[in-house]
Amino acid sequence: MVVITMLGKTLCIGVGSMGGALLRGALQHGVLKARDTHILVRREEQCKALTEELGVVGFTTLPNVNEYNTILLAVKPQV
């Protein structure tokens, strides 16, 4: 079994059903800390709702990715 511990400053790109579930689980189990977790969401309303619910920092435009230790991609494949 692989145990992931603290991922450092993390950017989650795509926080829909799958990404949201991953993010909530990681926050609940201490893998991520809300203060070190940022999310990138396309829609402003969804971004605001998630930042209020989860206590994370939200963006609707891509921030400087060089600031992050970990980037989680949870987007649907574009086929």
mmCIF file of C-alpha atoms in Angstrom:
data_model
loop_
_atom_site.group_PDB
_atom_site.id
_atom_site.type_symbol
_atom_site.label_atom_id
_atom_site.label_comp_id
_atom_site.label_asym_id
_atom_site.label_seq_id
_atom_site.Cartn_x
_atom_site.Cartn_y
_atom_site.Cartn_z
ATOM 1 C CA MET A 1 0.000 0.000 0.000
ATOM 2 C CA VAL A 2 1.281 3.441 -0.919
ATOM 3 C CA VAL A 3 0.766 6.231 1.593
ATOM 4 C CA ILE A 4 0.994 9.785 0.314
ATOM 5 C CA THR A 5 1.924 12.408 2.851
ATOM 6 C CA MET A 6 1.918 16.181 2.568
ATOM 7 C CA LEU A 7 2.296 17.303 -1.010
ATOM 8 C CA GLY A 8 3.397 20.863 -0.184
ATOM 9 C CA LYS A 9 1.884 23.817 -2.019
ATOM 10 C CA THR A 10 -0.574 22.230 -4.433
ATOM 11 C CA LEU A 11 -2.602 23.451 -7.408
ATOM 12 C CA CYS A 12 -5.657 21.381 -8.378
ATOM 13 C CA ILE A 13 -6.733 21.969 -11.966
ATOM 14 C CA GLY A 14 -10.292 20.785 -12.517
ATOM 15 C CA VAL A 15 -12.464 20.397 -9.455
ATOM 16 C CA GLY A 16 -15.575 18.772 -10.887
ATOM 17 C CA SER A 17 -17.040 15.516 -9.604
ATOM 18 C CA MET A 18 -13.832 13.470 -9.714
ATOM 19 C CA GLY A 19 -11.423 16.273 -8.831
ATOM 20 C CA GLY A 20 -13.703 17.512 -6.069
ATOM 21 C CA ALA A 21 -13.897 14.058 -4.499
ATOM 22 C CA LEU A 22 -10.105 13.682 -4.634
ATOM 23 C CA LEU A 23 -9.598 17.122 -3.135
ATOM 24 C CA ARG A 24 -12.146 16.648 -0.343
ATOM 25 C CA GLY A 25 -10.623 13.295 0.593
ATOM 26 C CA ALA A 26 -7.083 14.660 0.585
ATOM 27 C CA LEU A 27 -8.104 17.585 2.792
ATOM 28 C CA GLN A 28 -10.104 15.390 5.200
ATOM 29 C CA HIS A 29 -7.267 12.893 5.612
ATOM 30 C CA GLY A 30 -4.499 15.457 6.033
ATOM 31 C CA VAL A 31 -2.745 14.764 2.741
ATOM 32 C CA LEU A 32 -3.333 18.417 1.832
ATOM 33 C CA LYS A 33 -3.689 21.464 4.039
ATOM 34 C CA ALA A 34 -6.292 24.009 2.939
ATOM 35 C CA ARG A 35 -3.855 26.906 3.390
ATOM 36 C CA ASP A 36 -1.402 25.271 0.940
ATOM 37 C CA THR A 37 -4.044 24.225 -1.599
ATOM 38 C CA HIS A 38 -5.141 26.315 -4.571
ATOM 39 C CA ILE A 39 -7.726 25.401 -7.188
ATOM 40 C CA LEU A 40 -8.266 26.426 -10.793
ATOM 41 C CA VAL A 41 -11.913 26.423 -11.878
ATOM 42 C CA ARG A 42 -13.365 27.880 -15.081
ATOM 43 C CA ARG A 43 -16.612 29.268 -13.670
ATOM 44 C CA GLU A 44 -16.466 32.123 -11.151
ATOM 45 C CA GLU A 45 -19.568 30.938 -9.233
ATOM 46 C CA GLN A 46 -18.181 27.437 -8.799
ATOM 47 C CA CYS A 47 -14.792 28.807 -7.778
ATOM 48 C CA LYS A 48 -16.353 30.991 -5.084
ATOM 49 C CA ALA A 49 -18.537 28.159 -3.752
ATOM 50 C CA LEU A 50 -15.591 25.745 -3.531
ATOM 51 C CA THR A 51 -13.280 28.239 -1.841
ATOM 52 C CA GLU A 52 -15.949 28.926 0.784
ATOM 53 C CA GLU A 53 -16.707 25.224 1.293
ATOM 54 C CA LEU A 54 -13.116 23.967 1.414
ATOM 55 C CA GLY A 55 -11.182 26.977 2.709
ATOM 56 C CA VAL A 56 -8.739 26.898 -0.208
ATOM 57 C CA VAL A 57 -7.570 29.668 -2.544
ATOM 58 C CA GLY A 58 -9.346 29.734 -5.900
ATOM 59 C CA PHE A 59 -8.453 31.026 -9.364
ATOM 60 C CA THR A 60 -10.351 31.261 -12.637
ATOM 61 C CA THR A 61 -7.180 31.976 -14.633
ATOM 62 C CA LEU A 62 -3.956 30.003 -14.522
ATOM 63 C CA PRO A 63 -1.566 31.251 -11.819
ATOM 64 C CA ASN A 64 2.233 30.975 -12.027
ATOM 65 C CA VAL A 65 2.720 27.195 -11.859
ATOM 66 C CA ASN A 66 6.352 27.591 -10.780
ATOM 67 C CA GLU A 67 5.070 28.451 -7.285
ATOM 68 C CA TYR A 68 3.729 24.929 -6.669
ATOM 69 C CA ASN A 69 5.332 21.707 -5.441
ATOM 70 C CA THR A 70 2.507 19.578 -6.843
ATOM 71 C CA ILE A 71 -0.049 20.040 -9.632
ATOM 72 C CA LEU A 72 -3.047 17.694 -9.744
ATOM 73 C CA LEU A 73 -4.819 17.422 -13.095
ATOM 74 C CA ALA A 74 -8.422 16.255 -12.780
ATOM 75 C CA VAL A 75 -9.945 17.250 -16.091
ATOM 76 C CA LYS A 76 -11.964 15.228 -18.574
ATOM 77 C CA PRO A 77 -9.952 14.050 -21.565
ATOM 78 C CA GLN A 78 -10.730 16.059 -24.674
ATOM 79 C CA VAL A 79 -11.305 13.408 -27.344
#
